[in-house]
Every structure is written in structure tokens, then in C-alpha cells.
Tab-separated table of C-alpha atoms and ligand atoms in Angstrom:
chain	number	residue	atom	x	y	z
A	11	MET	CA	0.000	0.000	0.000
A	12	THR	CA	1.477	3.402	-0.905
A	13	ILE	CA	2.165	5.912	1.853
A	14	VAL	CA	-0.469	8.233	0.344
A	15	HIS	CA	-3.062	5.449	0.369
A	16	SER	CA	-2.235	4.431	3.943
A	17	LEU	CA	-2.448	8.081	5.050
A	18	GLU	CA	-5.812	8.503	3.335
A	19	ARG	CA	-7.195	5.254	4.758
A	20	SER	CA	-6.032	6.242	8.258
A	21	ALA	CA	-7.535	9.715	7.898
A	22	GLU	CA	-10.859	8.175	6.773
A	23	VAL	CA	-11.033	6.149	9.967
A	24	LEU	CA	-9.839	9.038	12.165
A	25	LYS	CA	-12.378	11.430	10.659
A	26	TYR	CA	-15.210	9.402	12.230
A	27	SER	CA	-13.387	8.720	15.484
A	28	LYS	CA	-14.132	10.193	18.906
A	29	SER	CA	-11.580	8.299	20.984
A	30	VAL	CA	-7.908	8.130	19.955
A	31	ILE	CA	-4.912	6.763	21.856
A	32	VAL	CA	-1.290	7.156	20.795
A	33	PHE	CA	1.582	4.855	21.865
A	34	ALA	CA	4.864	6.636	21.185
A	35	GLY	CA	8.541	5.801	21.261
A	36	ALA	CA	11.962	7.300	20.628
A	37	GLY	CA	11.351	7.634	16.890
A	38	LEU	CA	8.952	10.523	17.629
A	39	SER	CA	11.887	12.567	18.958
A	40	ALA	CA	14.523	11.319	16.508
A	41	GLU	CA	14.089	14.210	14.090
A	42	SER	CA	14.568	16.674	16.945
A	43	GLY	CA	18.082	15.280	17.304
A	44	LEU	CA	17.592	12.869	20.224
A	45	PRO	CA	19.027	9.400	19.491
A	46	THR	CA	16.741	6.391	19.605
A	47	PHE	CA	17.891	3.302	21.503
A	48	ARG	CA	18.309	0.512	18.967
A	49	ASP	CA	18.804	2.281	15.621
A	50	GLN	CA	22.229	2.981	14.160
A	51	GLY	CA	23.973	5.460	16.487
A	52	GLY	CA	21.366	4.645	19.137
A	53	LEU	CA	21.949	5.000	22.883
A	54	TRP	CA	22.408	1.283	23.408
A	55	GLU	CA	25.273	1.262	20.914
A	56	GLY	CA	27.380	3.596	23.080
A	57	HIS	CA	26.270	2.423	26.515
A	58	ARG	CA	25.835	-0.971	28.206
A	59	VAL	CA	22.217	-1.356	29.298
A	60	GLU	CA	23.348	-3.181	32.449
A	61	ASP	CA	25.504	-0.155	33.399
A	62	VAL	CA	23.000	2.668	32.900
A	63	ALA	CA	19.488	1.167	32.699
A	64	GLU	CA	19.343	-1.555	35.348
A	65	PRO	CA	19.192	-1.187	39.165
A	66	GLY	CA	22.432	-3.193	39.444
A	67	GLY	CA	24.284	-0.588	37.389
A	68	PHE	CA	23.238	2.155	39.819
A	69	THR	CA	24.413	0.059	42.762
A	70	ARG	CA	27.778	-0.607	41.115
A	71	ASP	CA	28.477	2.908	39.777
A	72	PRO	CA	25.888	5.604	40.629
A	73	LEU	CA	28.169	8.385	39.335
A	74	LEU	CA	28.295	6.831	35.865
A	75	VAL	CA	24.475	6.641	35.895
A	76	TRP	CA	24.106	10.251	37.058
A	77	ARG	CA	26.416	11.419	34.272
A	78	PHE	CA	24.462	9.453	31.640
A	79	TYR	CA	21.068	10.929	32.596
A	80	ALA	CA	22.405	14.424	33.298
A	81	GLU	CA	23.838	14.466	29.734
A	82	ARG	CA	20.471	13.325	28.381
A	83	GLN	CA	18.684	16.024	30.393
A	84	THR	CA	21.069	18.651	28.991
A	85	ARG	CA	20.628	17.323	25.451
A	86	GLN	CA	16.840	17.469	25.516
A	87	LEU	CA	16.929	21.091	26.634
A	88	GLN	CA	19.165	21.941	23.647
A	89	VAL	CA	16.697	20.596	21.057
A	90	GLN	CA	13.171	21.555	20.005
A	91	PRO	CA	9.966	19.580	19.514
A	92	ASN	CA	9.396	18.657	15.853
A	93	ALA	CA	6.323	18.774	13.610
A	94	GLY	CA	5.305	15.321	14.855
A	95	HIS	CA	5.105	16.487	18.476
A	96	PHE	CA	3.091	19.569	17.467
A	97	ALA	CA	0.664	17.527	15.329
A	98	LEU	CA	-0.067	15.214	18.281
A	99	ALA	CA	-0.657	18.233	20.545
A	100	GLN	CA	-3.179	19.535	17.999
A	101	MET	CA	-4.863	16.134	17.664
A	102	GLU	CA	-5.354	16.254	21.451
A	103	THR	CA	-7.626	19.295	21.042
A	104	HIS	CA	-9.403	17.856	17.977
A	105	PHE	CA	-10.644	14.539	19.432
A	106	PRO	CA	-13.151	14.514	22.337
A	107	ASP	CA	-11.230	11.612	23.915
A	108	PHE	CA	-7.464	11.536	23.426
A	109	LEU	CA	-4.479	10.111	25.314
A	110	LEU	CA	-0.747	10.080	24.494
A	111	VAL	CA	1.007	7.138	26.140
A	112	THR	CA	4.717	7.727	25.722
A	113	GLN	CA	7.749	5.605	26.476
A	114	ASN	CA	9.859	8.738	25.983
A	115	VAL	CA	11.377	10.353	29.068
A	116	ASP	CA	12.165	13.580	27.191
A	117	ASN	CA	9.818	16.570	27.586
A	118	LEU	CA	9.388	17.449	23.920
A	119	SER	CA	5.705	16.436	23.797
A	120	GLU	CA	4.894	18.621	26.799
A	121	ARG	CA	6.880	21.504	25.265
A	122	ALA	CA	4.833	21.079	22.068
A	123	GLY	CA	1.653	21.516	24.149
A	124	SER	CA	0.578	17.940	24.893
A	125	GLN	CA	-1.282	17.763	28.222
A	126	LYS	CA	-3.186	14.463	28.095
A	127	ILE	CA	-0.014	12.409	28.437
A	128	VAL	CA	1.058	9.337	30.392
A	129	LYS	CA	4.858	8.859	30.715
A	130	ILE	CA	5.208	5.126	31.369
A	131	HIS	CA	9.022	5.166	31.624
A	132	GLY	CA	9.385	8.229	33.837
A	133	ASP	CA	10.712	11.722	33.203
A	134	LEU	CA	14.256	13.001	32.668
A	135	MET	CA	13.369	16.181	34.573
A	136	GLU	CA	12.580	14.151	37.708
A	137	VAL	CA	14.677	12.436	40.354
A	138	TRP	CA	13.412	9.758	42.745
A	139	CYS	CA	14.611	8.389	46.064
A	140	SER	CA	16.130	4.969	45.386
A	141	LEU	CA	14.165	3.580	48.345
A	142	CYS	CA	11.046	5.539	49.398
A	143	SER	CA	8.362	7.306	47.346
A	144	TRP	CA	9.991	10.741	47.503
A	145	LYS	CA	10.435	12.420	44.121
A	146	SER	CA	11.248	15.920	42.839
A	147	ARG	CA	12.241	17.850	39.700
A	148	LEU	CA	15.945	18.581	39.501
A	149	ASP	CA	18.397	20.358	37.251
A	150	MET	CA	20.790	17.399	37.072
A	151	PRO	CA	23.583	19.142	35.090
A	152	VAL	CA	23.910	21.740	37.884
A	153	VAL	CA	24.233	18.979	40.463
A	154	LEU	CA	26.661	17.113	38.228
A	155	GLU	CA	29.118	20.009	38.309
A	156	SER	CA	29.729	19.401	41.992
A	157	LEU	CA	29.632	15.600	41.801
A	158	ARG	CA	33.199	14.431	42.566
A	159	SER	CA	32.426	11.208	44.414
A	160	VAL	CA	29.496	9.035	45.450
A	161	ASP	CA	29.373	11.060	48.675
A	162	ASP	CA	28.326	14.095	46.625
A	163	ILE	CA	25.243	12.390	45.165
A	164	PRO	CA	22.097	14.000	46.633
A	165	ARG	CA	20.332	12.128	49.410
A	166	CYS	CA	16.618	11.773	49.970
A	167	PRO	CA	15.344	14.426	52.425
A	168	LYS	CA	12.926	11.833	53.887
A	169	CYS	CA	15.006	8.658	54.311
A	170	ALA	CA	18.580	9.764	53.432
A	171	GLU	CA	18.913	7.097	50.700
A	172	LEU	CA	20.690	7.923	47.403
A	173	VAL	CA	18.634	9.921	44.883
A	174	ARG	CA	18.432	8.410	41.377
A	175	PRO	CA	17.259	9.640	37.936
A	176	GLY	CA	13.427	9.520	37.587
A	177	VAL	CA	13.523	6.911	34.819
A	178	VAL	CA	12.197	3.322	34.872
A	179	TRP	CA	14.980	0.775	34.398
A	180	PHE	CA	14.833	-2.725	32.951
A	181	GLY	CA	13.330	-5.177	35.408
A	182	GLU	CA	11.439	-2.444	37.285
A	183	MET	CA	7.693	-1.895	37.551
A	184	LEU	CA	6.115	0.888	35.524
A	185	PRO	CA	4.795	3.877	37.508
A	186	PRO	CA	1.599	2.892	39.373
A	187	GLY	CA	-1.618	3.184	37.350
A	188	THR	CA	0.056	3.947	34.013
A	189	ILE	CA	-0.673	0.546	32.457
A	190	ASP	CA	-4.255	0.461	33.802
A	191	VAL	CA	-5.160	3.866	32.358
A	192	SER	CA	-3.455	2.964	29.062
A	193	LEU	CA	-5.312	-0.339	28.709
A	194	SER	CA	-8.691	1.080	29.742
A	195	THR	CA	-8.285	3.897	27.202
A	196	ALA	CA	-7.156	1.444	24.508
A	197	ALA	CA	-10.256	-0.679	25.207
A	198	LYS	CA	-12.574	2.163	24.192
A	199	ALA	CA	-10.412	3.684	21.477
A	200	ASP	CA	-11.612	3.930	17.891
A	201	VAL	CA	-7.992	4.261	16.787
A	202	LEU	CA	-4.601	3.410	18.285
A	203	LEU	CA	-1.724	5.243	16.621
A	204	ILE	CA	1.640	3.523	17.224
A	205	VAL	CA	4.364	6.079	16.511
A	206	GLY	CA	8.137	5.619	16.346
A	207	THR	CA	8.621	2.543	18.481
A	208	SER	CA	10.289	-0.803	17.768
A	209	GLY	CA	7.662	-2.307	20.067
A	210	LEU	CA	10.273	-4.426	21.803
A	211	VAL	CA	9.480	-3.044	25.275
A	212	SER	CA	6.465	-2.280	27.500
A	213	GLY	CA	3.049	-3.165	26.295
A	214	GLY	CA	2.587	-2.023	22.703
A	215	TYR	CA	1.312	-5.452	21.751
A	216	GLY	CA	-1.149	-5.530	24.620
A	217	LEU	CA	-2.513	-2.115	23.683
A	218	ALA	CA	-2.916	-3.164	20.044
A	219	GLU	CA	-4.687	-6.391	20.971
A	220	THR	CA	-6.983	-4.485	23.365
A	221	THR	CA	-7.990	-1.879	20.785
A	222	LYS	CA	-8.545	-4.509	18.093
A	223	ALA	CA	-10.579	-6.707	20.441
A	224	SER	CA	-13.054	-3.852	20.918
A	225	GLY	CA	-13.319	-3.191	17.170
A	226	GLY	CA	-10.830	-0.332	16.933
A	227	THR	CA	-8.239	0.241	14.205
A	228	VAL	CA	-4.473	0.125	14.794
A	229	VAL	CA	-2.200	2.329	12.680
A	230	GLU	CA	1.604	2.219	12.763
A	231	ILE	CA	3.768	5.207	11.772
A	232	ASN	CA	7.381	4.126	11.339
A	233	PRO	CA	9.814	4.191	8.418
A	234	ALA	CA	10.819	0.616	9.248
A	235	GLU	CA	9.140	-2.710	10.014
A	236	THR	CA	8.736	-3.357	13.742
A	237	TYR	CA	7.858	-6.099	16.205
A	238	LEU	CA	4.270	-4.754	16.090
A	239	SER	CA	3.830	-4.509	12.316
A	240	GLY	CA	2.197	-7.930	12.159
A	241	ILE	CA	-0.726	-6.892	14.353
A	242	VAL	CA	-1.497	-3.454	12.902
A	243	ASP	CA	-4.235	-2.715	10.341
A	244	ILE	CA	-2.485	0.114	8.484
A	245	CYS	CA	1.277	0.797	8.197
A	246	ILE	CA	2.420	4.277	7.253
A	247	ARG	CA	6.091	3.757	6.336
A	248	SER	CA	7.174	7.305	6.919
A	249	ALA	CA	8.946	9.523	9.431
A	250	SER	CA	6.567	10.798	12.117
A	251	SER	CA	7.400	14.486	11.572
A	252	VAL	CA	6.131	14.024	7.985
A	253	ALA	CA	3.215	11.626	8.452
A	254	LEU	CA	1.582	13.148	11.557
A	255	PRO	CA	1.120	16.696	10.167
A	256	LYS	CA	-0.186	15.199	6.888
A	257	LEU	CA	-2.626	13.004	8.809
A	258	LEU	CA	-3.790	15.989	10.855
A	259	ALA	CA	-4.331	18.055	7.701
A	260	LEU	CA	-6.431	15.256	6.160
A	261	ILE	CA	-8.461	14.834	9.366
A	262	VAL	CA	-9.354	18.503	9.808
A	263	SER	CA	-9.952	19.198	6.060
B	325	APR	N1	9.872	8.663	12.698
B	325	APR	C1	9.217	7.556	13.163
B	325	APR	N2	9.866	6.457	13.646
B	325	APR	C2	11.215	6.481	13.631
B	325	APR	C3	11.958	7.586	13.151
B	325	APR	C4	11.216	8.711	12.668
B	325	APR	N3	11.839	9.790	12.204
B	325	APR	N4	13.295	7.307	13.264
B	325	APR	C5	13.372	6.054	13.804
B	325	APR	N5	12.129	5.563	14.007
B	325	APR	C6	11.748	4.261	14.582
B	325	APR	C7	12.702	3.126	14.295
B	325	APR	O1	12.437	2.518	13.049
B	325	APR	C8	12.423	2.184	15.470
B	325	APR	O2	11.368	1.297	15.152
B	325	APR	O3	11.775	4.412	15.990
B	325	APR	C9	11.968	3.134	16.584
B	325	APR	C10	12.941	3.302	17.741
B	325	APR	O4	13.023	2.074	18.403
B	325	APR	P1	13.869	1.936	19.762
B	325	APR	O5	15.192	2.539	19.583
B	325	APR	O6	13.786	0.494	20.150
B	325	APR	O7	13.091	2.861	20.797
B	325	APR	P2	11.735	2.564	21.584
B	325	APR	O8	10.836	1.674	20.828
B	325	APR	O9	11.203	3.847	22.038
B	325	APR	O10	12.317	1.760	22.866
B	325	APR	C11	11.438	1.374	23.871
B	325	APR	O11	13.228	0.621	25.262
B	325	APR	O12	15.381	1.041	25.767
B	325	APR	C12	14.113	1.094	26.257
B	325	APR	O13	13.179	2.483	27.923
B	325	APR	C13	13.696	2.499	26.629
B	325	APR	O14	11.614	3.640	26.179
B	325	APR	C14	12.604	2.829	25.618
B	325	APR	C15	12.090	1.461	25.228
């Protein structure tokens, strides 16, 4: 199916939709200059997952982990949302029932105006106590400047445990309630848009099955084939910063 045809078919379905859910991944922010994880030049090429994205890595070398996430926090503040982020923010105001479920920990969607958003992997602007439920927003690069040793890493004001980046690591539970709200929204969605994710982590399949089981349509926007491509109804093989604005234009026309 040509990209034009898949865009038109998707727009036809979206035009008569009231409830839309989006499941997004790193590809949504790729054209803003933030690396994805598994593509060429991706984050997992330059860093060992077990060092920077597993609890064991933080136990072994918390300074290395702080540096990794402080650099990512700095990087996201140096780039801008792209046309894909802005199109999703506009779709939020167009559909009576809309939810953006993002795996991304960057804040580009919020900076583009998205408000109905669930961040299932945490937030780069947040830090959490590594033991209790305390959490806060923190300018990590500022803290990093004075980080010489583990003793300099901030401690929780409630229980004095080490403070860690506010990001979910492999083997950890997702933030409470995020999966429930995502699945309940997917169950009543007319359309699920899967944007810029390989689908290898965290629930994309479950969301797609849930939306399809209740008669909804699943659309994938990704220049490449993914783990989810086999379950979707329509594939738009295009970059999200190109496809999403085009889809929006077709929907509102
Ligand atoms: N537009 C749309 N999709 C794109 C673009 C683009 N411009 N550029 C790349 N992609 C697609 C790739 O084809 C790939 O399918 O984005 C996807 C990125 O996949 P991953 O790197 O695996 O990222 P993601 O799916 O978000 O990873 C999920 O894994 O590492 C963990 O916690 C991390 O949230 C992350 C999760």
C-alpha cells in the first residue's frame, strides 16, 4: 500500500473517530536530534544497558548513571519539539477523547503543548529516592558540576537514601496506574496510533490487541518494520514528523 493510500485510509477512519490513543517511542523525537535506543547510532550502541538502565548498574556505579542521565537532560533542553510532536498536541484538542502514552522520558511532547499524556518510563526532569516514594524535579547538570564522588550524590530528604534519575529501568515496575489507564483507554479507542517505536518493550502489543478486540483500528507510523507490524491494520512507512502533520491536515480538512 502506498504511503499516500495508507495516510488517506487512516484519515478516513480518524475522521469518524471520537476516541484516539497514541503509543509513542523514541522515533517521535529522533528528528529533533535525540538518538533512539536501537537504531544505528542509538543510545544502546554507546552504553551498556546493564551499566545505565538496570538497578544493578546504579548500585555498582551511581556516578556513571548520574552522568548518563544528566547528559540526556542537557541534550533534551538543547533541542526543540518537531512537527510530529506539534501535530499530536493539535490532535489532542481535535478529538473529544485523546491520550498520548509515551515511552519517551524527554519533555518534547509537553513543550509542544501535549497535556493528556502518560509517561510510562518516567521523566528526565525528575529524580526519585532509590528507596522511598519521595520524588522531585531537579536540574541534574547543575548537580553534576559538583559531583566528585558518590558522597556528593544527593540524598533523599525523607530517608537519606541515594537519589536516582526519575527513569524506569529494565526489570522495574512501571509507575503505578500507568498501564491500567493505558489499557482502559485502549479498550474504548476507535484508533490506536503507534508512533516511532520498535515495540520491543512495555506493552505495545497488549494495547494493540486491546484496541482490536473492541473493534478499533491500529495504525503504525514508522519508516521501518517493527515487532508490532504484524498486528497493525495500516502501516504508514514514513517519518513521524512528515506523516503526523499530513494526517492531521487530512483529518481537519
Ligand atoms: N519517525 C518515526 N519512527 C522512527 C523515526 C522517525 N523519524 N526514526 C526512527 N524511528 C523508529 C525506528 O524505526 C524504530 O522502530 O523508531 C523506533 C525506535 O526504536 P527503539 O530505539 O527500540 O526505541 P523505543 O521503541 O522507544 O524503545 C522502547 O526501550 O530502551 C528502552 O526504555 C527504553 O523507552 C525505551 C524502550
